Short mmCIF file of C-alpha atoms (C1' of nucleotides) in Angstrom, two decimals:
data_model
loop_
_atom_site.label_atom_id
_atom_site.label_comp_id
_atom_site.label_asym_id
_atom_site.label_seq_id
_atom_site.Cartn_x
_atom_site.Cartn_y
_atom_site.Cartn_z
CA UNK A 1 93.40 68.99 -72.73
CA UNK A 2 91.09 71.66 -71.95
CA UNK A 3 87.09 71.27 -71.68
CA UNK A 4 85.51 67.93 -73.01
CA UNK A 5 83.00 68.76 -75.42
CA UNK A 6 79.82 68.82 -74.51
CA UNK A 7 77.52 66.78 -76.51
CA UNK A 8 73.18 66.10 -76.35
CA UNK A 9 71.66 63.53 -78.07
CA UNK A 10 68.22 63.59 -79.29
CA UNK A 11 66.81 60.50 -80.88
CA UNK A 12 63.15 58.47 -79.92
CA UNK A 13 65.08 55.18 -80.61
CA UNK A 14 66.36 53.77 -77.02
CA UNK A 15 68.38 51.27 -78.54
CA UNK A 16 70.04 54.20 -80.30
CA UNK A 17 70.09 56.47 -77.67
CA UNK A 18 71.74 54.15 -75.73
CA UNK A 19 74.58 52.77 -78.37
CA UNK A 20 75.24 56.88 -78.85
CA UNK A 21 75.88 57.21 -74.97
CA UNK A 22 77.75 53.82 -74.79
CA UNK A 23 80.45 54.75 -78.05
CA UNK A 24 81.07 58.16 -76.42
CA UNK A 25 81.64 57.63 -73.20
CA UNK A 26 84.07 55.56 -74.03
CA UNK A 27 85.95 58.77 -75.73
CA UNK A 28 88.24 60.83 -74.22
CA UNK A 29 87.33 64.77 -74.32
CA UNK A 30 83.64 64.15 -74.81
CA UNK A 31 81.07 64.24 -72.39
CA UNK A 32 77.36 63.08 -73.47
CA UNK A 33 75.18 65.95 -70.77
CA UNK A 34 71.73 65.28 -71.94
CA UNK A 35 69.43 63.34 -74.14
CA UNK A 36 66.20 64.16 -75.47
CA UNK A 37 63.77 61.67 -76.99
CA UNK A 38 61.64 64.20 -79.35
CA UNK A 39 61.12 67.75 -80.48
CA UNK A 40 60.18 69.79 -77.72
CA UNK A 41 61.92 68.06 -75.09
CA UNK A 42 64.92 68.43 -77.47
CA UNK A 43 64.76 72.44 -77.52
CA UNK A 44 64.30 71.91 -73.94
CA UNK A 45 67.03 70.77 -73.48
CA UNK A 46 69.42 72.65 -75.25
CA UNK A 47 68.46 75.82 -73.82
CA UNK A 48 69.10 74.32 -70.55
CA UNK A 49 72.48 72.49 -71.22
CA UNK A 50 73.99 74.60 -73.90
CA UNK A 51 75.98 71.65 -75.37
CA UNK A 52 79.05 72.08 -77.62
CA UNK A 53 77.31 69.56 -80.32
CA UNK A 54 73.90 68.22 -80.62
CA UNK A 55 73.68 64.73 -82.39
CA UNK A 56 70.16 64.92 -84.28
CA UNK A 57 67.74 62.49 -85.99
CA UNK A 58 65.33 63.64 -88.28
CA UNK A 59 62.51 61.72 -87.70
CA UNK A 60 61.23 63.20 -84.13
CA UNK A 61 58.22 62.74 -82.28
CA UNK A 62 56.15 65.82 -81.82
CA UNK A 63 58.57 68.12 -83.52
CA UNK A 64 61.11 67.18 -86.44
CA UNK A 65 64.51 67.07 -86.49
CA UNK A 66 64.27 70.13 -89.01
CA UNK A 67 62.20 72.68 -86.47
CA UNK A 68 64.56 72.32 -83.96
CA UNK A 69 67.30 73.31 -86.09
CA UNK A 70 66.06 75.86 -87.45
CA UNK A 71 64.13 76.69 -84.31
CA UNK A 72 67.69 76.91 -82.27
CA UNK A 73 69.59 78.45 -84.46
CA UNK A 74 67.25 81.19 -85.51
CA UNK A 75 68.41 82.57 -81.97
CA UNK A 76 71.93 81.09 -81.41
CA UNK A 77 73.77 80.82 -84.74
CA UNK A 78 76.97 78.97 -83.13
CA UNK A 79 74.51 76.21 -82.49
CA UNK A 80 76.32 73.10 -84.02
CA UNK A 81 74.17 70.15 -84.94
CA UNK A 82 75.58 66.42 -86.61
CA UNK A 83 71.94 65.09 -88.09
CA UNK A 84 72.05 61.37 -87.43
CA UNK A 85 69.86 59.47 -90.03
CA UNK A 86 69.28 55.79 -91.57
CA UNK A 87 67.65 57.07 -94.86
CA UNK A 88 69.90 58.54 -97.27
CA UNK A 89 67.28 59.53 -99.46
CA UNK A 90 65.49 62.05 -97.76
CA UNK A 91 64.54 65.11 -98.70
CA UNK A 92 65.12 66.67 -94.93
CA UNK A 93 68.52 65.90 -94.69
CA UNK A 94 68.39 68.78 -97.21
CA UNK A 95 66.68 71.06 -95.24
CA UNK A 96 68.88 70.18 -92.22
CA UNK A 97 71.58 71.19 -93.89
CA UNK A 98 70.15 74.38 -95.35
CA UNK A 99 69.01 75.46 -91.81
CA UNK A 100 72.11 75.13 -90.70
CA UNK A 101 73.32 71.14 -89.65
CA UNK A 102 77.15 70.97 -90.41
CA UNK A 103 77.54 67.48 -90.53
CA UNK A 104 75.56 64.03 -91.95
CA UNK A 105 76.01 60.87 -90.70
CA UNK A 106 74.23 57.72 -91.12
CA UNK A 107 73.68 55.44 -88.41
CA UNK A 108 75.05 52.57 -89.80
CA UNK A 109 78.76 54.36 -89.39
CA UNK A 110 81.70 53.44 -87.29
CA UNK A 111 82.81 54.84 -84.13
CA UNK A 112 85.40 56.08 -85.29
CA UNK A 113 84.02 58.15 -87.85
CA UNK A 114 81.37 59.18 -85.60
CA UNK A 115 84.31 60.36 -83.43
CA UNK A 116 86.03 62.29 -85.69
CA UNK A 117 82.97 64.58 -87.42
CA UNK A 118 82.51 65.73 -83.62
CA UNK A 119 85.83 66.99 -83.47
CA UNK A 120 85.97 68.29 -87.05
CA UNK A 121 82.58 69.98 -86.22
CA UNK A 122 83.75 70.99 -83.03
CA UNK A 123 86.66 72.82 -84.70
CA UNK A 124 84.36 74.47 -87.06
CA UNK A 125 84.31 72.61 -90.06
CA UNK A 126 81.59 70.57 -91.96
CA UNK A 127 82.00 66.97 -92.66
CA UNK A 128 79.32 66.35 -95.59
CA UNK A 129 79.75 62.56 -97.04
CA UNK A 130 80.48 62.30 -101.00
CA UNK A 131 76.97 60.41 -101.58
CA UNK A 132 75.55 63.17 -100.18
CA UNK A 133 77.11 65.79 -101.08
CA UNK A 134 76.55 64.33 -105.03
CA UNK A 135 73.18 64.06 -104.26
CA UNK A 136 72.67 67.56 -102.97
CA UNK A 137 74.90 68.52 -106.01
CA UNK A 138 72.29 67.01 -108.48
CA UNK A 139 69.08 68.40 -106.63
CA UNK A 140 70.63 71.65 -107.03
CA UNK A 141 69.61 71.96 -110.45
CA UNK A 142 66.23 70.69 -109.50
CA UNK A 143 63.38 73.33 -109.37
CA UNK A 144 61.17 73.33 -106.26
CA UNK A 145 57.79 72.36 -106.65
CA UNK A 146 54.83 74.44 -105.78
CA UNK A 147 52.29 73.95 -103.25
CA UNK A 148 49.88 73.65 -105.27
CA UNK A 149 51.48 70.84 -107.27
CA UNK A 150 53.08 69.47 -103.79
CA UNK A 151 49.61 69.05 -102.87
CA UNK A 152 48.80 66.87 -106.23
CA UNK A 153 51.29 65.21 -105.85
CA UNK A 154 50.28 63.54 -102.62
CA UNK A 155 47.05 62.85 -104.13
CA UNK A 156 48.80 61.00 -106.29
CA UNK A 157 50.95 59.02 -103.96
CA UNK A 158 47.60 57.92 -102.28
CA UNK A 159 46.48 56.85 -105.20
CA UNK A 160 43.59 59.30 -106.57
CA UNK A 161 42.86 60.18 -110.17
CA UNK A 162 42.30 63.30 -111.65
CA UNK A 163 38.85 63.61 -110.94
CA UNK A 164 39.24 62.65 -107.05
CA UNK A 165 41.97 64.99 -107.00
CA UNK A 166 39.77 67.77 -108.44
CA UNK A 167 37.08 66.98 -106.29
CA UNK A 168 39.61 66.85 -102.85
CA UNK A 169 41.33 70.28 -103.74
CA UNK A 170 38.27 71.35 -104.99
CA UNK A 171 39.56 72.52 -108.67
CA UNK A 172 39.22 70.92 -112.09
CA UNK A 173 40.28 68.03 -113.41
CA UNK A 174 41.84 70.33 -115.98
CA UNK A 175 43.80 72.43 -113.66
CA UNK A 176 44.66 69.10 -111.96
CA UNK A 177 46.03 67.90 -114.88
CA UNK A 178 48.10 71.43 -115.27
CA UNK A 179 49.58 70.76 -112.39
CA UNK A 180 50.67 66.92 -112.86
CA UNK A 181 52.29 68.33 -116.37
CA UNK A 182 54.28 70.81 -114.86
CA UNK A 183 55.21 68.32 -111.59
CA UNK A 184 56.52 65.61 -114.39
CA UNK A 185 58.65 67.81 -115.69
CA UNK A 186 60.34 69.35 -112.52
CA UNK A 187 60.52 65.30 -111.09
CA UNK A 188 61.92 64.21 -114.45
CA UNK A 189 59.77 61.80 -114.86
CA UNK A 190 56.87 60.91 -117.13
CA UNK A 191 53.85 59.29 -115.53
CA UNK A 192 51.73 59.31 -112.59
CA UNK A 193 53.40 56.17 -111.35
CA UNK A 194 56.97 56.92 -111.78
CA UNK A 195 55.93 60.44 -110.11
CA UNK A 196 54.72 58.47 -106.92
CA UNK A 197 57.70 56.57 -106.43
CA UNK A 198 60.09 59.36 -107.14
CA UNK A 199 58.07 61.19 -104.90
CA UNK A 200 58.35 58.44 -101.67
CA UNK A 201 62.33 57.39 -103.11
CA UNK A 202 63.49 61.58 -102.77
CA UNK A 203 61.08 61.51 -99.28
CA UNK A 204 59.09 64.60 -100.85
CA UNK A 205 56.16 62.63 -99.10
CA UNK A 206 56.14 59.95 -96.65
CA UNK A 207 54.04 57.34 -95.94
CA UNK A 208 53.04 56.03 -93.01
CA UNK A 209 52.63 52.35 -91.87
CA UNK A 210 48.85 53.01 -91.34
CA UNK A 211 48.74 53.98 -94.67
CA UNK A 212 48.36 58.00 -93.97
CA UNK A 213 50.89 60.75 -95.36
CA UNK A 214 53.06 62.89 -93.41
CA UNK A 215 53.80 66.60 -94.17
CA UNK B 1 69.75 31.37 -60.79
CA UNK B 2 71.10 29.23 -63.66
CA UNK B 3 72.92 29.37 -66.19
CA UNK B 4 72.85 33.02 -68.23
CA UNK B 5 70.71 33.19 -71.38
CA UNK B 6 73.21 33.45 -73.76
CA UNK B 7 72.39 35.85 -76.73
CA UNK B 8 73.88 36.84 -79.87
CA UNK B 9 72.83 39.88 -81.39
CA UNK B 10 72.79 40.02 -85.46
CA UNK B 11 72.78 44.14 -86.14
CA UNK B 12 74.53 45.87 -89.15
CA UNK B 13 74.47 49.09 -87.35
CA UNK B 14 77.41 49.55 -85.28
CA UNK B 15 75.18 52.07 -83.13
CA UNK B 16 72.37 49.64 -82.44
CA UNK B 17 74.59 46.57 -82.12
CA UNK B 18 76.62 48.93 -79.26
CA UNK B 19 73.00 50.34 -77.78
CA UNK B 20 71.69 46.58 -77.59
CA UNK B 21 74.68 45.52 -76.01
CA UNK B 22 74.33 48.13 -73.56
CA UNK B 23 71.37 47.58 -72.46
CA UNK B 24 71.57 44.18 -71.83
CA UNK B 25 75.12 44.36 -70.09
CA UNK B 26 73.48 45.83 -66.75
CA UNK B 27 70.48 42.66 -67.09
CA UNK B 28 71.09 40.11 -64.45
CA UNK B 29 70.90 36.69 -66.22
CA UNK B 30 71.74 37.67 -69.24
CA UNK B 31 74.84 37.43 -71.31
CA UNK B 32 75.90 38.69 -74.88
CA UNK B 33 77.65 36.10 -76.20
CA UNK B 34 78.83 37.60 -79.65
CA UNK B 35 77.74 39.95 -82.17
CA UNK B 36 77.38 40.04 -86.03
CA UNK B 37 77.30 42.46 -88.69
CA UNK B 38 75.76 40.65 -91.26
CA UNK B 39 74.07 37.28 -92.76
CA UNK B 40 77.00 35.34 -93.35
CA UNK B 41 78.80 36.08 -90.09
CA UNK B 42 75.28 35.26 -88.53
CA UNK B 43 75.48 31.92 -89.62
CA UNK B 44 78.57 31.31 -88.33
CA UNK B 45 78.61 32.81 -85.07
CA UNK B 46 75.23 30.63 -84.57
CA UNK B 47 77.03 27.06 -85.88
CA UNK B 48 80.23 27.71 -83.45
CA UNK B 49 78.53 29.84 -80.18
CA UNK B 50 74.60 28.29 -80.02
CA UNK B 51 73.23 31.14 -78.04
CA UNK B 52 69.86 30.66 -76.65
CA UNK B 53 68.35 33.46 -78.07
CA UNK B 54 69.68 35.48 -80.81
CA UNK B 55 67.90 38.91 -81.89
CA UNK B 56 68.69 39.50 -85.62
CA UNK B 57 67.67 42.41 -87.71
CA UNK B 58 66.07 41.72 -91.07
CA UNK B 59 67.85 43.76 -93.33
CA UNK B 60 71.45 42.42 -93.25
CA UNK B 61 74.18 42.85 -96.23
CA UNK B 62 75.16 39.73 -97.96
CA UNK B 63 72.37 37.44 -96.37
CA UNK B 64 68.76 38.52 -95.55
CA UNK B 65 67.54 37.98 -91.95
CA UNK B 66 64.66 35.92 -93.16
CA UNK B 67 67.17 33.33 -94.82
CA UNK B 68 69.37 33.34 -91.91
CA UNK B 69 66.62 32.34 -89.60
CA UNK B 70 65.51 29.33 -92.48
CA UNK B 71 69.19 28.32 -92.81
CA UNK B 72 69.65 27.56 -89.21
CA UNK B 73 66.24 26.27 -88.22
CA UNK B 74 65.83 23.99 -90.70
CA UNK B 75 68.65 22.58 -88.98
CA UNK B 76 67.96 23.11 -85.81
CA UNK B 77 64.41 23.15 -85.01
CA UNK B 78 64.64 24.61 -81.38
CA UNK B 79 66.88 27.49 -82.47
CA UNK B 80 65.13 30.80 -80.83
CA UNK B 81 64.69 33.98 -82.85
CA UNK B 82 63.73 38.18 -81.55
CA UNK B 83 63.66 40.14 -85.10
CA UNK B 84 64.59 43.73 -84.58
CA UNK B 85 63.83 46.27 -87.30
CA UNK B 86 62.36 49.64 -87.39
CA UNK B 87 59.56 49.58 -90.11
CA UNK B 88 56.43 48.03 -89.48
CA UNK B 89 54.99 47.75 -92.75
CA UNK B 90 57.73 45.32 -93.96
CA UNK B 91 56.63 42.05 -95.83
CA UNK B 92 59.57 40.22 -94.39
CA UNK B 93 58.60 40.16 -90.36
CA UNK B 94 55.71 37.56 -91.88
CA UNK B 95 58.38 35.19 -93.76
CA UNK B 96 60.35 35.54 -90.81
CA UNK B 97 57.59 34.76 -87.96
CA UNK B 98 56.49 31.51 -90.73
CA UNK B 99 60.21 30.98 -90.60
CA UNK B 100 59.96 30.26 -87.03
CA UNK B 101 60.86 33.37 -85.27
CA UNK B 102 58.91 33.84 -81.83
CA UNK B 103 58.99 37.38 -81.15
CA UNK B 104 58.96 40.86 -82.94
CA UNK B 105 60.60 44.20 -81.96
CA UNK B 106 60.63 47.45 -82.58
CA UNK B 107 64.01 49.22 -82.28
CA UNK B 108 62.15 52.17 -80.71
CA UNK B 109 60.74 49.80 -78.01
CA UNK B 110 61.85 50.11 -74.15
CA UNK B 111 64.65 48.18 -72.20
CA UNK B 112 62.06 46.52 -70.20
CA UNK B 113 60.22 45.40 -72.99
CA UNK B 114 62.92 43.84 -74.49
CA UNK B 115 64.54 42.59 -71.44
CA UNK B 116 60.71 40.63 -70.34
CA UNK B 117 60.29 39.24 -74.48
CA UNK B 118 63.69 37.86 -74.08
CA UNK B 119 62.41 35.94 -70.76
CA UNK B 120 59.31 34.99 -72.46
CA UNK B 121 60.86 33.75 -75.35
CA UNK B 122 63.44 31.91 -73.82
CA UNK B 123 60.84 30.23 -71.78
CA UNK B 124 59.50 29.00 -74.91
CA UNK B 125 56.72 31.41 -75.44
CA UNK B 126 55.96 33.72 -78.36
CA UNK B 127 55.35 36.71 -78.00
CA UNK B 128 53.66 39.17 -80.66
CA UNK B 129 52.82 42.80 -80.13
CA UNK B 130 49.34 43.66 -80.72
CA UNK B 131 50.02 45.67 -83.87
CA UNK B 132 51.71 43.14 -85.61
CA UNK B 133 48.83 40.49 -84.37
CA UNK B 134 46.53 42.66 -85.81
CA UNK B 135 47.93 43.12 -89.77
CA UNK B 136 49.11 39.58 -89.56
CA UNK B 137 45.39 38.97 -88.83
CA UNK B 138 44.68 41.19 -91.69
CA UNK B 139 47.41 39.50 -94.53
CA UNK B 140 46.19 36.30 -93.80
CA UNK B 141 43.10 36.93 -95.79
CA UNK B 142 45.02 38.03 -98.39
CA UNK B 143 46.52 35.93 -101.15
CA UNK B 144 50.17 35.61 -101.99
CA UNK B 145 51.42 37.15 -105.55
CA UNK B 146 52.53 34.40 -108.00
CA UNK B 147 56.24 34.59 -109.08
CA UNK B 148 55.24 36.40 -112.35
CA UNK B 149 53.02 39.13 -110.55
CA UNK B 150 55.58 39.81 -108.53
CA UNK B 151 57.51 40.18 -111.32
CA UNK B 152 55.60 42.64 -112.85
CA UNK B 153 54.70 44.44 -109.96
CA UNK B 154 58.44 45.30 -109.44
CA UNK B 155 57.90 46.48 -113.02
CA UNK B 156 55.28 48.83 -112.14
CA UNK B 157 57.08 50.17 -109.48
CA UNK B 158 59.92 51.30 -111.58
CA UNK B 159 57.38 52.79 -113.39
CA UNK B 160 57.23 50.88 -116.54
CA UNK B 161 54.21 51.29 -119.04
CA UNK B 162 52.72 47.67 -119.73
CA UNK B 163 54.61 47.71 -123.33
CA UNK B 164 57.83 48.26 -121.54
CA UNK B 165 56.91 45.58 -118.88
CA UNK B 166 56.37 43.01 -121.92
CA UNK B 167 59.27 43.60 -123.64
CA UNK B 168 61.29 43.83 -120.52
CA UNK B 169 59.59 40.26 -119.61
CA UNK B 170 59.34 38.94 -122.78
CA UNK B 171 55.91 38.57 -123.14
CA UNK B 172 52.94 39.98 -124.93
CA UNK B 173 51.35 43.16 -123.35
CA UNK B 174 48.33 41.32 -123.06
CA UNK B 175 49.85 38.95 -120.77
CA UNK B 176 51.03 42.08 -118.57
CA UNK B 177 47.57 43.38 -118.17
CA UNK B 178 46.29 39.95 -117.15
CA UNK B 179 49.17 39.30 -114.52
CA UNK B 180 48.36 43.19 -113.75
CA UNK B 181 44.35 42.69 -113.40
CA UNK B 182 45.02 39.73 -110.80
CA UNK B 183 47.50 41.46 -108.58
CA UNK B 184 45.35 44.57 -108.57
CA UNK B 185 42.74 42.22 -106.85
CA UNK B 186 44.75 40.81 -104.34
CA UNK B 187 46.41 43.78 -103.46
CA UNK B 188 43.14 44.90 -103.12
CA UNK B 189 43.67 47.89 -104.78
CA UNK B 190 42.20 49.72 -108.54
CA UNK B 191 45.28 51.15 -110.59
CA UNK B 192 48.61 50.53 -111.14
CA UNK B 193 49.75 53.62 -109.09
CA UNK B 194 47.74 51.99 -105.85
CA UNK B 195 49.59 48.77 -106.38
CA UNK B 196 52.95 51.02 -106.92
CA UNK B 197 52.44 52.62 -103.27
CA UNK B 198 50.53 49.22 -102.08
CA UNK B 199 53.68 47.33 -102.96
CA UNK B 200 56.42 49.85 -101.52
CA UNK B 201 54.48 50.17 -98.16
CA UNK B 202 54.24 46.65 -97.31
CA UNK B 203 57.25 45.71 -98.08
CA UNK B 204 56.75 43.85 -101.34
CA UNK B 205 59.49 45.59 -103.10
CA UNK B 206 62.04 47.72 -101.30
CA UNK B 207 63.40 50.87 -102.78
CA UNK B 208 66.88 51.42 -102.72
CA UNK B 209 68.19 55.10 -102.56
CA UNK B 210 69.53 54.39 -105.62
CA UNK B 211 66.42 54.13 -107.14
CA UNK B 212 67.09 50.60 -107.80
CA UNK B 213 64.67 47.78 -106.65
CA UNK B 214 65.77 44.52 -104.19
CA UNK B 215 64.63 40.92 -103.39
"C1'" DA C 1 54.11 99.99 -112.87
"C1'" DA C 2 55.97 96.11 -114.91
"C1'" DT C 3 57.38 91.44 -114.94
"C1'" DT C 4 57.52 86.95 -113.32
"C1'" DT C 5 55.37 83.17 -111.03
"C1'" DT C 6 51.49 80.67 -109.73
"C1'" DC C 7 46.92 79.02 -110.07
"C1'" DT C 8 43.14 78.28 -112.79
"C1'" DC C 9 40.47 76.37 -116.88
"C1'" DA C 10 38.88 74.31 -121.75
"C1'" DT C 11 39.69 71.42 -125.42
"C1'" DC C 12 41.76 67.86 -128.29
"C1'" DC C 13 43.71 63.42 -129.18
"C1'" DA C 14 44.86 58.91 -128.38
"C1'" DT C 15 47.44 56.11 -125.74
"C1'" DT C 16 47.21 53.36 -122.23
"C1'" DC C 17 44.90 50.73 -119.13
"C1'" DG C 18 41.85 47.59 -117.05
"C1'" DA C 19 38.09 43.95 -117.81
"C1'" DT C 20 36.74 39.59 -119.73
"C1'" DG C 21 37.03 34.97 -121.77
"C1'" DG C 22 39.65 31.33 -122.73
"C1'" DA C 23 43.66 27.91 -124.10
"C1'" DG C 24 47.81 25.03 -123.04
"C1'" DA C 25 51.20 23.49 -119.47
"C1'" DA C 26 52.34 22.22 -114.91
"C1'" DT C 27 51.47 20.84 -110.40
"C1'" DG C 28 49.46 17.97 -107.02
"C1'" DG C 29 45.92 15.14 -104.78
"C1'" DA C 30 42.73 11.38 -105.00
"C1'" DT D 1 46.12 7.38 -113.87
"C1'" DC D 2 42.88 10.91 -113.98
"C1'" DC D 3 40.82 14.94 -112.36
"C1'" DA D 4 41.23 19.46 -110.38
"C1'" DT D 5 43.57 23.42 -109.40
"C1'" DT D 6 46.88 26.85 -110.50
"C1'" DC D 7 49.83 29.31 -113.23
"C1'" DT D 8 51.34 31.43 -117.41
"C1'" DC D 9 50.08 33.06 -121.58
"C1'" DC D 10 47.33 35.50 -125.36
"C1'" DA D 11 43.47 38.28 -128.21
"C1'" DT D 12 40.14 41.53 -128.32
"C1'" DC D 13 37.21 45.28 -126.83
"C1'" DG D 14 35.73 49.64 -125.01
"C1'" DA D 15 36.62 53.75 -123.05
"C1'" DA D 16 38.10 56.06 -119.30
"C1'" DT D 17 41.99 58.32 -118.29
"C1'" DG D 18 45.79 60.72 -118.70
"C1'" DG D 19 49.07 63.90 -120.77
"C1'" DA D 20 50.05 67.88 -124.12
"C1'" DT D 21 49.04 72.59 -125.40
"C1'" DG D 22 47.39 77.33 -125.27
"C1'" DA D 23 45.66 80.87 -122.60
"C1'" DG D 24 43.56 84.00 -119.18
"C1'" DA D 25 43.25 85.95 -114.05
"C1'" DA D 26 45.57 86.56 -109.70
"C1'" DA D 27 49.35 87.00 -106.74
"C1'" DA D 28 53.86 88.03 -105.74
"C1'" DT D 29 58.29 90.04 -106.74
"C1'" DT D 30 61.14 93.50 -108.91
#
DNA sequence: AATTTTCTCATCCATTCGATGGAGAATGGA
DNA sequence: TCCATTCTCCATCGAATGGATGAGAAAATT
């Protein structure tokens, strides 16, 4: 065997963290060097160590997962990254992929499975799961939204009507309503309601436990 | 020093079940006694090892958390319970503390923290964090949905119109908007949208990736 | 310079929603 | 047994609200 690979793990959980380190050290030809526990120690880290593979969650303190993809590989293409989620709705394991992440694993997999993306990614290839990659199939034909609309639409998640929306973005309730016409029809959807949930379901926003949006 | 606590952890994630494990091999006192992957196996590891403390995640396949804890201390009344999970919005850590579980944790907490709630517990205490205190403070105001609202409130959140709901239900649309008006009130919230959001961030309904609804 | 995309607005129509009052059945306590 | 509370159900009303359409500036992309 030649060099073990060299692996950092960045993830807030502990308990995760921990159950990472524990089902690879176990492994033969893999060698867990670092661990980071948000964003900016995670970049941190990786310019220090250099690892082979970086195991990733999305959901970071102080930095998402997606930044520090993108923010890494901007510089060091060969950078290989595994994103390690529980949601398998979420819009940023898009992203992750698009800036770069080769692999997608959720956490509820085996070891073995675990075990085997490494080396697969390791060697080169991508390992994308068939839910996923059918769901990044259909978003494909999906058209973006716009800010402007991305912004209504989070006024909508929280729960405003037209006029408070109008009033927050400071436009009309007409153009408001522009916007919520053209956002139905990109979601597929036909109400205000159906728009919200789609909205939290795809993760387009998220909401908080205090009750607050993120992004 | 006694005997060991004995603990069984109840953990569908292979990668948190392994990280627990972990942590609490190195803890003096303290022994993991067996592990299970879901509700049913819960149940039985329980009847055949009687752990003293066993630290069960809520959302388990084939048999929620919350029922797990009900089956067994129904039976047995001294049975001690640590829920795990990672959201702290969800409905189900108040069935589950009613259901006679003593302590709450989240999955991003500390080894020591876990380590001392075990003791705590296992010395009979209970042992809250202050956040949870605090909403559980705040719910108890609040009054519980009848079976119907709930019923329609899942409705809502699939993004039925109130014709759809009655048809769906079989029952007039007036009836919908009276089952609606009530459970806007003790949601505490003004529109159907608000109760939508309401309902998915507090863990009345849970959204499945597939955009299908459970409980 | 030309074309596409995005943001903005006004107006029209009516559907849909939420509020209110009230009746019959069921549950449960006194 | 009777009263009280709660739950489910329905009709009606009023209008606010929301969604559809057409269309003009501004910005960005070619």
């Amino acid at each position: 065997m030649n060099h073990p690979i060299r692996i950092l793990i960045v993830e807030d959980h502990h308990v995760v963290r921990q159950g990472l380190a524990a089902l690879l050290s176990v492994v033969d030809g893999m060698q867990v060097v670092g661990e980071a526990a948000d964003g900016e120690a995670a970049v941190a880290q990786w310019n220090s160590l250099r690892p082979d593979i970086t195991l990733i969650d999305l959901r970071l303190p102080r930095r998402s997962g997606v930044e520090v993809i993108q923010m890494i590989r901007r510089r060091e293409a060969y950078a290989r990254f595994i994103v390690l989620t529980t949601f398998d709705g979420d819009e940023d394991i898009y992203r992750a992929l698009q800036a770069g992440a080769r692999a997608y694993l959720l956490k509820g997999m085996t070891a073995d499975v675990l075990v085997s993306t490494i080396r697969q990614v390791h060697a080169g290839k991508s390992c994308i799961p068939p839910v996923i990659a059918q769901k990044l199939a259909e978003r494909m034909g999906a058209e973006e939204l716009t800010h402007r609309e991305q912004d209504v639409l989070e006024q909508i998640v929280r729960g405003k009507s037209n006029k408070e929306i109008g009033v927050e973005l400071d436009i009309s309730e007409a153009t408001v309503k522009t916007h919520i016409n053209s956002l139905l029809g990109k979601l597929g959807v036909s109400d205000r309601t159906q728009a919200a949930t789609a909205a939290i379901q795809r993760g387009l926003v998220q909401l908080d436990s205090t009750g607050d949006l993120r992004r």
